Short mmCIF file of C-alpha atoms and ligand atoms in Angstrom, two decimals:
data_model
loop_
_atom_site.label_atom_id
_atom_site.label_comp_id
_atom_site.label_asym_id
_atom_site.label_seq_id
_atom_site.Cartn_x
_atom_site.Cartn_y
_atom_site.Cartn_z
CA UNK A 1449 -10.41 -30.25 -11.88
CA UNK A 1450 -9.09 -26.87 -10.53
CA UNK A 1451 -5.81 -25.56 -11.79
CA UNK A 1452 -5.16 -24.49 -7.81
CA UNK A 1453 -7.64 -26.19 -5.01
CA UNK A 1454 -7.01 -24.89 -1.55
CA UNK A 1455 -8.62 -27.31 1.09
CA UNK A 1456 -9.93 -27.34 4.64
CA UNK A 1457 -9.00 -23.75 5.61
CA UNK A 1458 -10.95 -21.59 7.60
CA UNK A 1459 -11.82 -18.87 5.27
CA UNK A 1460 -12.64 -15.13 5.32
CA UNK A 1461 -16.12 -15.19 3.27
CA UNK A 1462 -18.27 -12.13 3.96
CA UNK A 1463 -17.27 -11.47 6.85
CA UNK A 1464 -17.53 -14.79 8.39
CA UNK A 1465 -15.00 -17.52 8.91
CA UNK A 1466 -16.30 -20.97 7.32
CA UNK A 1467 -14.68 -24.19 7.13
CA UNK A 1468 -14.69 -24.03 2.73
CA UNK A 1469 -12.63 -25.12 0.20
CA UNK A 1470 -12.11 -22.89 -2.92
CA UNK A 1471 -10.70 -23.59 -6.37
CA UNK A 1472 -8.62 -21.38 -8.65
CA UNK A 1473 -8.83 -21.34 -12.58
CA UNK A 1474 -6.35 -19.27 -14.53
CA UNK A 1475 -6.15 -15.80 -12.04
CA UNK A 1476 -9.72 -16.11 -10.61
CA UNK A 1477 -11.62 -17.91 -8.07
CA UNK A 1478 -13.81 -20.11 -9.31
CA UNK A 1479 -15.10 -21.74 -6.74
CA UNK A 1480 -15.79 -21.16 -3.06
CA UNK A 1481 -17.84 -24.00 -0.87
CA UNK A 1482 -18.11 -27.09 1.05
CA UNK A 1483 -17.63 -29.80 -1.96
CA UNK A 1484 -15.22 -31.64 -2.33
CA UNK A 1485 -12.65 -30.34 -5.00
CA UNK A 1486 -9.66 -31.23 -6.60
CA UNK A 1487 -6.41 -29.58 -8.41
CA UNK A 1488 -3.39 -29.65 -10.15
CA UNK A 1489 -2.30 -28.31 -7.13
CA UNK A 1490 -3.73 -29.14 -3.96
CA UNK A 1491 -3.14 -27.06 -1.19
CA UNK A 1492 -3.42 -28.39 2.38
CA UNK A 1493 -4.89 -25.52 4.59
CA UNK A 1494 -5.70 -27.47 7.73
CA UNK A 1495 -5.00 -25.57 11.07
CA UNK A 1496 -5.03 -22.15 8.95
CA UNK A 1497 -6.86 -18.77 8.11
CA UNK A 1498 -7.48 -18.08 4.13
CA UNK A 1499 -7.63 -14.76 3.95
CA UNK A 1500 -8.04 -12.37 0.99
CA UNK A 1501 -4.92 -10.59 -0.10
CA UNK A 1502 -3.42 -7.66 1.77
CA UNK A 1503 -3.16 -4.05 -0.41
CA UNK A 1504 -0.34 -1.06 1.10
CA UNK A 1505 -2.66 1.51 -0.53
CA UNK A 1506 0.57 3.53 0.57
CA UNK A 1507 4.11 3.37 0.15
CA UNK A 1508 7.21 4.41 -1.77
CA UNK A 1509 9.30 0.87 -1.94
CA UNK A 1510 12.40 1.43 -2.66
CA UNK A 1511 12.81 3.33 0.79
CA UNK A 1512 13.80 0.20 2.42
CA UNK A 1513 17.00 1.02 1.73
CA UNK A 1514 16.62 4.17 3.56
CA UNK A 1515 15.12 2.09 6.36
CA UNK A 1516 16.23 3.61 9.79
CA UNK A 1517 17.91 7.20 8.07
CA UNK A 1518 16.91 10.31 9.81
CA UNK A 1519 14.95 8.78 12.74
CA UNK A 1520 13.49 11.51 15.43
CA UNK A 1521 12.26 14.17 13.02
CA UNK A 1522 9.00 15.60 12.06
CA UNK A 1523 7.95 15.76 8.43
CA UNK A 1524 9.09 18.11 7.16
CA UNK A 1525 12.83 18.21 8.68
CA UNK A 1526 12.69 14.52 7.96
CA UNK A 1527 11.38 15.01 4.46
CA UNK A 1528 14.83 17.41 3.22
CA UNK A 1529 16.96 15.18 4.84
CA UNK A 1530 15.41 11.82 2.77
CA UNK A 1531 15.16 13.90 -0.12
CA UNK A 1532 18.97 14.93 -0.41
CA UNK A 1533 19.74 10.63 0.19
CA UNK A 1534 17.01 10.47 -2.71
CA UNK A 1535 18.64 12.29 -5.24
CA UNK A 1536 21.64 10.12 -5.28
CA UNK A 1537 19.65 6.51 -5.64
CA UNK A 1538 20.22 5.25 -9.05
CA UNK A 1539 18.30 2.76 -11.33
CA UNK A 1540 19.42 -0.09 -9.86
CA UNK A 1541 19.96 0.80 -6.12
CA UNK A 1542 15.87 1.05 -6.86
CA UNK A 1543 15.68 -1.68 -8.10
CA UNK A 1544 17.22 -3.95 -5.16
CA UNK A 1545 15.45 -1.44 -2.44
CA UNK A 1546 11.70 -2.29 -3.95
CA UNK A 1547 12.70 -5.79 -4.54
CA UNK A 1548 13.60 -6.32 -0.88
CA UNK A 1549 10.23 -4.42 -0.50
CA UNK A 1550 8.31 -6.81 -2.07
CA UNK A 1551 9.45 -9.81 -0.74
CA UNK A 1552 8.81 -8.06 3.08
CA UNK A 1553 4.77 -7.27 1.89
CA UNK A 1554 4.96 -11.26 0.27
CA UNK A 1555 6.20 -12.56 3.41
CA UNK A 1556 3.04 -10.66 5.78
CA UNK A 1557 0.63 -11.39 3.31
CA UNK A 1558 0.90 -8.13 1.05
CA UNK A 1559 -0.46 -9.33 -2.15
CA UNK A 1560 -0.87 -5.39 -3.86
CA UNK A 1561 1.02 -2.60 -3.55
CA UNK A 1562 0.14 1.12 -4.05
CA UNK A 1563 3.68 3.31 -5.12
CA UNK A 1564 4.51 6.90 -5.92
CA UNK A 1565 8.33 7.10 -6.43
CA UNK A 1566 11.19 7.65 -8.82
CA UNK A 1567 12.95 5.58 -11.32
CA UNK A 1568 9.65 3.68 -11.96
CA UNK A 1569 11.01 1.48 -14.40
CA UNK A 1570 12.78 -0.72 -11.55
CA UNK A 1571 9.89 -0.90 -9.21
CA UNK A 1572 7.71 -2.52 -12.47
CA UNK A 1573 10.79 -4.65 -12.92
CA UNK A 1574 11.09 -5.76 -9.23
CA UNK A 1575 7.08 -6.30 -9.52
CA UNK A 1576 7.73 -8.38 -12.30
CA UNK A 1577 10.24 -10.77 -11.33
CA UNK A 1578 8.45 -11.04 -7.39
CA UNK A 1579 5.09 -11.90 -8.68
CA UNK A 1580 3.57 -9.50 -6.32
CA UNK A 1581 0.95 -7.30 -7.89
CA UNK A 1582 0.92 -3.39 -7.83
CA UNK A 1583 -0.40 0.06 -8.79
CA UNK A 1584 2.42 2.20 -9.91
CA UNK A 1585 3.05 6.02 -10.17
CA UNK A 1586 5.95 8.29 -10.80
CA UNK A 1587 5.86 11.10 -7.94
CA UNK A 1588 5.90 13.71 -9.75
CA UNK A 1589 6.31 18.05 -8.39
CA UNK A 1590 6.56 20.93 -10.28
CA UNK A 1591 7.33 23.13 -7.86
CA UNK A 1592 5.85 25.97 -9.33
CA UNK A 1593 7.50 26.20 -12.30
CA UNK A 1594 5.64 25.44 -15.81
CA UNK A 1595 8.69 23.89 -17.64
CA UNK A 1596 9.04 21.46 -14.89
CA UNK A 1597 5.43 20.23 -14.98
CA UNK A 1598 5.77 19.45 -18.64
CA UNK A 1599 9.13 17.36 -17.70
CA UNK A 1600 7.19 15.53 -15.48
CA UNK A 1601 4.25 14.44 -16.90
CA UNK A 1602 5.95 13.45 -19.82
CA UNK A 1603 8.47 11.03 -17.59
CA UNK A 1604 5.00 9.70 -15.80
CA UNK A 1605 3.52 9.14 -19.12
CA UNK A 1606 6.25 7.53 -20.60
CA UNK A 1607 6.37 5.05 -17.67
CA UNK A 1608 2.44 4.15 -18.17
CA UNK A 1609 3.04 3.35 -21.94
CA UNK A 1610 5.80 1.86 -21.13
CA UNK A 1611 4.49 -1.21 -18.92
CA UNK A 1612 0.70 -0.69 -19.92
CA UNK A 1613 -0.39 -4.12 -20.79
CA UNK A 1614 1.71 -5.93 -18.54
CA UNK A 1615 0.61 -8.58 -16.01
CA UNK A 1616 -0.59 -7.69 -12.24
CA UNK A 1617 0.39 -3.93 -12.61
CA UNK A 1618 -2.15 -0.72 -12.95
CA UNK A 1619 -0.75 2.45 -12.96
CA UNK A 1620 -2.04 5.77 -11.19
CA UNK A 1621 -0.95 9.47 -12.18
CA UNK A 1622 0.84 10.74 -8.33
CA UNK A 1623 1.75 14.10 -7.61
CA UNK A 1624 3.44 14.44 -4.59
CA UNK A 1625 1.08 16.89 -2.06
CA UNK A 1626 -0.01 20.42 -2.78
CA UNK A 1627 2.94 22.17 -1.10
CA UNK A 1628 5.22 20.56 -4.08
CA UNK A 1629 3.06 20.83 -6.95
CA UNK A 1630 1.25 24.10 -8.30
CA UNK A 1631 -2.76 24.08 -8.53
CA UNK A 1632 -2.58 24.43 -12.34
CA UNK A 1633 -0.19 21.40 -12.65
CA UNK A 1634 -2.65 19.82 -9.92
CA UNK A 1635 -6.10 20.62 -11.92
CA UNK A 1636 -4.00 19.51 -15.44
CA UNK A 1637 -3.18 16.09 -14.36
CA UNK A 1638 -6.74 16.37 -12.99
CA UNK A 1639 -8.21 16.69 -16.72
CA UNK A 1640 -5.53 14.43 -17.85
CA UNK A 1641 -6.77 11.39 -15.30
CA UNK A 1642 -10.25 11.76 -16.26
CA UNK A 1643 -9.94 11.83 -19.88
CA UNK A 1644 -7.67 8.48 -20.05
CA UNK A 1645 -9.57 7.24 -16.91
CA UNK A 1646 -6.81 6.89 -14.52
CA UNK A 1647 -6.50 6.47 -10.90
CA UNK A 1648 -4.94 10.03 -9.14
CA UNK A 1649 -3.10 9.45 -5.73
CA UNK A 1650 -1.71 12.49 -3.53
CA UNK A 1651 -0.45 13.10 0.08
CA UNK A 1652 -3.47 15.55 1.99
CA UNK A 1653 -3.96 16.72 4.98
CA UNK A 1654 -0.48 15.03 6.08
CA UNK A 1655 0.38 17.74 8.78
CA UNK A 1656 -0.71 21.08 10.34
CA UNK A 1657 1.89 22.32 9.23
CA UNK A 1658 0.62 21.34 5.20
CA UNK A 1659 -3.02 22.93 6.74
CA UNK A 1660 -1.76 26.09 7.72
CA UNK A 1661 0.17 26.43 4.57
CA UNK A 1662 -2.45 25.69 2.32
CA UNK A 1663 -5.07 28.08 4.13
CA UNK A 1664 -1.92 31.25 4.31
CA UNK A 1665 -1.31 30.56 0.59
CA UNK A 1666 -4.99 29.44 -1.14
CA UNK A 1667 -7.30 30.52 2.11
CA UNK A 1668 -8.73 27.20 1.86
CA UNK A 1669 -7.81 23.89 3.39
CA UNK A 1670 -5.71 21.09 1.16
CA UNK A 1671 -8.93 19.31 0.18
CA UNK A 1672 -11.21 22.68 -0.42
CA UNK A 1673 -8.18 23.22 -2.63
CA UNK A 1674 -8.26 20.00 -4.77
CA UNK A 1675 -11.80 20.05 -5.18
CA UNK A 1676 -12.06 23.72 -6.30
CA UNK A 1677 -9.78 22.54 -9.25
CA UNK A 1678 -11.53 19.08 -10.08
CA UNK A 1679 -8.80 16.79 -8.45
CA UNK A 1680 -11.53 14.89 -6.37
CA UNK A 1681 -13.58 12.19 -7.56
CA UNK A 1682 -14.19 8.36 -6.97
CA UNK A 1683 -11.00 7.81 -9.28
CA UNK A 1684 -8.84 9.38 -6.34
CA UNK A 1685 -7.08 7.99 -3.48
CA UNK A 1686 -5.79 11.06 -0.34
CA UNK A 1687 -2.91 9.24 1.28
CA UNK A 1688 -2.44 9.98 5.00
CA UNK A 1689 -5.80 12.82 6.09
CA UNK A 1690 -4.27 13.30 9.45
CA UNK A 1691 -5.97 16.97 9.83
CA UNK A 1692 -9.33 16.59 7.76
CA UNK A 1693 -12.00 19.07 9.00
CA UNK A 1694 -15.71 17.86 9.32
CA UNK A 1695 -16.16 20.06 6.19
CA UNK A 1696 -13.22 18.28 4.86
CA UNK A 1697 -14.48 14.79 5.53
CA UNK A 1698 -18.23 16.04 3.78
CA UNK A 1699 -16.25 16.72 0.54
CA UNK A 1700 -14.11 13.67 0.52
CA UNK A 1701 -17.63 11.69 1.20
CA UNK A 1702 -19.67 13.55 -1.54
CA UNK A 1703 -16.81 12.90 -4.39
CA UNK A 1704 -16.67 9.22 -3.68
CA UNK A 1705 -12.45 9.38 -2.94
CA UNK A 1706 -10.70 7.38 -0.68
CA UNK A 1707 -7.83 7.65 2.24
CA UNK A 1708 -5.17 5.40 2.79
CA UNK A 1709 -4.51 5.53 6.38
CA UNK A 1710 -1.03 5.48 7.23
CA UNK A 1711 -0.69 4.66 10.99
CA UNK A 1712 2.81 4.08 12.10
CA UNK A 1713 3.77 6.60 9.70
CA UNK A 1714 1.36 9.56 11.09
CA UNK A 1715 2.97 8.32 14.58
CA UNK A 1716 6.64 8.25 13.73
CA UNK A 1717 7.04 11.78 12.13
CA UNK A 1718 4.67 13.35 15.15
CA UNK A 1719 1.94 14.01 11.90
CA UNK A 1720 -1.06 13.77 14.13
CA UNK A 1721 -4.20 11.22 14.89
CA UNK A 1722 -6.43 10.32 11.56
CA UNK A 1723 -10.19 10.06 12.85
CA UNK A 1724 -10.65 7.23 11.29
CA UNK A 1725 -13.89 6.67 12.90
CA UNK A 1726 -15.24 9.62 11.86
CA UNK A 1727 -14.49 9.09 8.26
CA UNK A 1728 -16.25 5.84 8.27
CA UNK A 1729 -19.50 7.02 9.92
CA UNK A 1730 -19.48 9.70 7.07
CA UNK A 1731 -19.01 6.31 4.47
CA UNK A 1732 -15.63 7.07 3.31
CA UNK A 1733 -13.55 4.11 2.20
CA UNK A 1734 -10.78 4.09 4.65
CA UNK A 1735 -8.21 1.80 3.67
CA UNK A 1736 -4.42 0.90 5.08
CA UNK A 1737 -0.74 2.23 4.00
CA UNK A 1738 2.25 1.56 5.39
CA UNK A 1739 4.33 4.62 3.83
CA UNK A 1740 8.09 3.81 2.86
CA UNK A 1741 10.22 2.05 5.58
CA UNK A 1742 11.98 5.07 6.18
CA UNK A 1743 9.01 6.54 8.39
CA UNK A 1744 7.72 3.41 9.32
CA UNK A 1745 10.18 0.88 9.57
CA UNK A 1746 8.17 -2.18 8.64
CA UNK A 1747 6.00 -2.96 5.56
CA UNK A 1748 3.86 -4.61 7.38
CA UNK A 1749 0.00 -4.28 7.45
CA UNK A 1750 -0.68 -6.47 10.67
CA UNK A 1751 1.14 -4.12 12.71
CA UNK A 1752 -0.86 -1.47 11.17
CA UNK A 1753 -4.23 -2.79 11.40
CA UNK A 1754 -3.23 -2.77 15.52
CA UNK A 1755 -1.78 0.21 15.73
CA UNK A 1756 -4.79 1.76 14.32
CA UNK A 1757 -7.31 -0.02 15.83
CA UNK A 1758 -5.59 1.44 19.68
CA UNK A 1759 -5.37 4.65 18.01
CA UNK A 1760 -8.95 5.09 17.66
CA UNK A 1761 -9.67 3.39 21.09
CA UNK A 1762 -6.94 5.37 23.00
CA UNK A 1763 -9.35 8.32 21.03
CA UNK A 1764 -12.15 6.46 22.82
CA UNK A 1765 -13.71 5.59 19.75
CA UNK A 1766 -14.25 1.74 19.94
CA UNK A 1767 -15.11 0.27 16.11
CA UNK A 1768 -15.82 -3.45 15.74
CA UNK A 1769 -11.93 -4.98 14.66
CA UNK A 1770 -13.50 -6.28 11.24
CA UNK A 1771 -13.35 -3.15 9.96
CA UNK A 1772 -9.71 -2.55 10.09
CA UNK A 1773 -9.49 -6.44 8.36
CA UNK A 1774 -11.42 -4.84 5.64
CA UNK A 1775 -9.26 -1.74 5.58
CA UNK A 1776 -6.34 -3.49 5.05
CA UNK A 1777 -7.75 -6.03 2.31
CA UNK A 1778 -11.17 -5.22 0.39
CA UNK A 1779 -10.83 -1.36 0.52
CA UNK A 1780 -7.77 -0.77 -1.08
CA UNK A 1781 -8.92 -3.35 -4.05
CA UNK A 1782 -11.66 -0.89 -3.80
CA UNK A 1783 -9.88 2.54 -4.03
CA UNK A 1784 -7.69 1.28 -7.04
CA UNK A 1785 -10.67 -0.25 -8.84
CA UNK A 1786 -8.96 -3.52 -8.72
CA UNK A 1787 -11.33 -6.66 -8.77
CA UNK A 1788 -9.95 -8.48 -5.82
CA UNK A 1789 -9.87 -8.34 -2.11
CA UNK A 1790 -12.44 -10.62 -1.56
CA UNK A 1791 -12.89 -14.74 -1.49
CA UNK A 1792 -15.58 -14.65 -4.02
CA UNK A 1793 -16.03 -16.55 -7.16
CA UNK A 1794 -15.34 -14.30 -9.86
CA UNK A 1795 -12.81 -12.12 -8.22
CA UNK A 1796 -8.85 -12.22 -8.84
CA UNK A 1797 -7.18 -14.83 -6.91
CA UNK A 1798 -5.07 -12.88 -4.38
CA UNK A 1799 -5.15 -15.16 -0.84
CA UNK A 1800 -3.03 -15.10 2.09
CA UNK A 1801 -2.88 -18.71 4.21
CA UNK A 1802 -1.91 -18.03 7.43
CA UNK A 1803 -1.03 -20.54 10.06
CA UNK A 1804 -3.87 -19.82 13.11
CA UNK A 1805 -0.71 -19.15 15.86
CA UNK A 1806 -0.34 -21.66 18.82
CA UNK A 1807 1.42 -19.25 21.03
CA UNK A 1808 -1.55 -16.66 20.71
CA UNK A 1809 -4.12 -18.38 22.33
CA UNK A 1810 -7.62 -19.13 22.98
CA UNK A 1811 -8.88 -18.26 19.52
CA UNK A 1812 -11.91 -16.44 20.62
CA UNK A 1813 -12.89 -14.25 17.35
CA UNK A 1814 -10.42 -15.53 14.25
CA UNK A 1815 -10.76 -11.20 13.39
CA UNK A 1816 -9.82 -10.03 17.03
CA UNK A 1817 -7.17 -12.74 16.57
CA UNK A 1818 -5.90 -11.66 12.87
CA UNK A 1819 -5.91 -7.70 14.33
CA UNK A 1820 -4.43 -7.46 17.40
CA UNK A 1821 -2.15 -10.74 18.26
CA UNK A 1822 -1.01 -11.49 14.51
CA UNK A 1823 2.43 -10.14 13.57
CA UNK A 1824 2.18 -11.39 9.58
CA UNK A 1825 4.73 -13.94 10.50
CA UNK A 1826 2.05 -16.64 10.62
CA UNK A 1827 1.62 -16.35 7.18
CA UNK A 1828 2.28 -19.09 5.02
CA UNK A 1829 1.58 -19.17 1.24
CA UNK A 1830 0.82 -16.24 -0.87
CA UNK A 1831 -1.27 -16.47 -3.96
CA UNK A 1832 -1.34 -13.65 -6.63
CA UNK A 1833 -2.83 -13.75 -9.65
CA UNK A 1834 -3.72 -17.74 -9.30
CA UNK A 1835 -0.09 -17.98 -8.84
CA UNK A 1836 1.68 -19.91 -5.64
CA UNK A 1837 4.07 -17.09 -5.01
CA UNK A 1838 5.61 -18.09 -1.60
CA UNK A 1839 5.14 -20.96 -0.43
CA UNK A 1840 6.06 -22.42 2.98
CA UNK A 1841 7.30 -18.78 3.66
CA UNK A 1842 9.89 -19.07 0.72
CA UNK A 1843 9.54 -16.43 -2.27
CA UNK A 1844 9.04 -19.15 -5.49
CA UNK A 1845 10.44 -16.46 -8.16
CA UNK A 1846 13.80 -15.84 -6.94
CA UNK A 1847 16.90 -16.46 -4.80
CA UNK A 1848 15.98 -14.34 -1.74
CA UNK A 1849 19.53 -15.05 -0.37
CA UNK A 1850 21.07 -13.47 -4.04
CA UNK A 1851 19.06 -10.64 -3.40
CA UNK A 1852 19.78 -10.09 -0.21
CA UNK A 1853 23.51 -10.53 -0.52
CA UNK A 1854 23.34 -7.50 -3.51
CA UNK A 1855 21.78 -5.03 -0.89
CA UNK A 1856 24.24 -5.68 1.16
CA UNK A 1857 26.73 -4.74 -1.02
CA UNK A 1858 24.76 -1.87 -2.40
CA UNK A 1859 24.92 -0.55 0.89
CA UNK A 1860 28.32 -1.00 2.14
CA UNK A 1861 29.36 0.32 -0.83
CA UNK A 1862 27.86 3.93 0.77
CA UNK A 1863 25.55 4.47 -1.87
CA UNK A 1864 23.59 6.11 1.24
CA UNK A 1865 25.24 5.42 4.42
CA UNK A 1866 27.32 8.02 6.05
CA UNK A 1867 30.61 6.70 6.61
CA UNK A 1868 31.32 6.48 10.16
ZN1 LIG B 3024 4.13 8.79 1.48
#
């Protein structure tokens, strides 16, 4: 008898879609195959997909509540403007931002979450009551200046001892980019990383304008410049590598470090075109990000799995649509060294049942399907962790309507809104 046995669904099993059942023990699969099993639970997944969990190797939650501020700006204009709004969110106006966040990845089938923000203590908090899982970071930037860099890698440390032990969360050391922090604060939270073995996560290669700046200031590109000072290595994940050179791409490659692709992000602030085929053909793990809602606006990995996979063909650079179902899922399991990502016994039990959609029709290919005519709201139930976390589309941990009724007065209370 399984704790959790999910029947009849057509499931995602190395790379092919098989009529299976699988059972869940404690916060592992346990079994995955055509007996018949039973459960506690039983889980009736006729008529749907079981896929393996999503991962947002990407985004700063709590920017839902900036959701729709400062639209039709590049970067970096965009980036003072969010930053000023920034500096006046408090504890709990985090809080309630990554909270909504969470229950917008739960409800597309966002089982993990990558973030690099402030007030780090509410995000954990909102991870904890959700039941979502997640890799957490505070952003930190020195800005060139040494007393700074102490300040903040004492308030990221803090944070890590803080929550270390704690269900469903890892935690990551995340400097902001190299235009915010100093190479010496860079290569110190390098040695730092590697001696406690932690995971490092940085915007590179974001804009030109971030490529020109690094070559006028270091005369070498943003990732010759973290790999002169140790920063690169399997235990690091390069959020966004809009502008990577072939050089570039070698080095990333050769150290084993990963990209999360941000998509609808790149597009919105006019960053550029990642070439994501490119990096794949040189075997870098590629997975997906959906940045904060503020430059997105959704938090929503369906929509980014499309918008990437017409990226590359508008580039005319046609890869088979499996691949972006693997960048979204298994690869950012990969690039945080979290054992999941895949319906496999022995790996954590993170699923997404989706509901196969009767409006998108003939079901050719279940992945062409899942990557270019799903929009996330097909999905279901959400599993993290062997734990039913929404169910029927409903979050089981909370009073979504509570939650959503305290944003709202967060907000008109013009914490950030201009009053008009
Ligand atoms: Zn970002």
């Amino acid at each position: 008898m399984f704790e959790i046995a999910i029947k009849n669904g057509l499931c995602l099993v190395k790379d092919r879609f098989l009529r299976f059942n699988i059972g869940i023990e404690g916060n592992k699969i346990t079994y995955v195959g055509k007996e018949d099993i039973r459960g506690e639970e039983n889980i009736n997944a006729t008529g749907c997909f079981v896929l393996p969990g999503f991962f947002n190797a990407h985004t700063h939650s709590a920017m839902t509540l900036l959701r729709g501020y400062a639209e039709g700006l590049p970067l970096k204009e965009w980036l003072e403007k969010i930053w000023e709004k920034e500096a006046k969110l408090d504890e709990r106006a985090v809080y309630l931002g990554a909270k909504l966040a969470c229950v917008e990845m739960l409800k597309s089938g966002i089982t993990c979450f990558a973030d690099m923000y402030i007030h780090m203590d509410s995000i954990a908090k909102a991870v904890e009551e959700t039941g979502i899982r997640a890799v957490l970071g505070y952003g930190m930037a020195d800005r060139g200046d040494e007393k700074r860099a102490k300040e903040e890698m004492r308030i990221a440390m803090d944070f890590i001892k803080n929550w270390s032990g704690k269900k469903r969360m890892e935690f990551i050391l995340a400097p902001h980019a190299i235009y915010t922090c100093s190479p010496e604060f860079l290569a110190e939270i390098a040695r730092i990383a590697k001696e406690k073995g932690i995971i490092k996560h940085i915007h590179a290669s974001e804009t030109l304008w971030e490529v020109r700046e690094a070559k006028k200031r270091y005369g070498m590109s943003p990732i010759e410049l973290l790999n002169s000072i140790g920063f690169l290595d399997n235990k690091t994940v390069l959020a966004h590598g809009v502008w990577l050179s072939e050089r570039d791409m070698e080095i990333i490659s050769e150290k084993g470090a990963s990209v999360a692709h941000c998509p609808s992000s790149n597009l919105k602030l006019s960053s550029g075109i990642a070439k994501v085929a490119e990096m794949l053909e040189k075997g870098i793990n590629v997975c997906l990000g959906t940045d904060g809602a503020a430059s997105n606006n959704l938090l929503n990995l369906f929509t980014e799995m499309r918008i990437s996979a017409l990226l590359q063909n508008l580039r005319r650079k046609f890869l088979n649509p499996a691949e972006f179902l693997r960048m979204a899922t298994s690869n950012g399991y990969l690039a945080y060294g979290i054992n999941g990502g895949m319906i496999e016994k022995g790996k954590l039990a993170d699923l997404v049942i989706m509901e196969v959609s009767h409006i998108h029709q003939p079901l050719y290919e279940p992945v062409n399907s899942i990557v270019f005519s799903s929009l996330g709201s097909e999905v279901r139930d959400v599993i993290v962790d062997g734990r039913v976390v929404l169910e029927d589309r409903e979050p089981i941990y909370f009073e979504l309507e509570e939650l959503i009724e305290e944003v709202r007065l967060l907000l008109s209370f013009d914490y950030y809104y201009e009053k008009v």
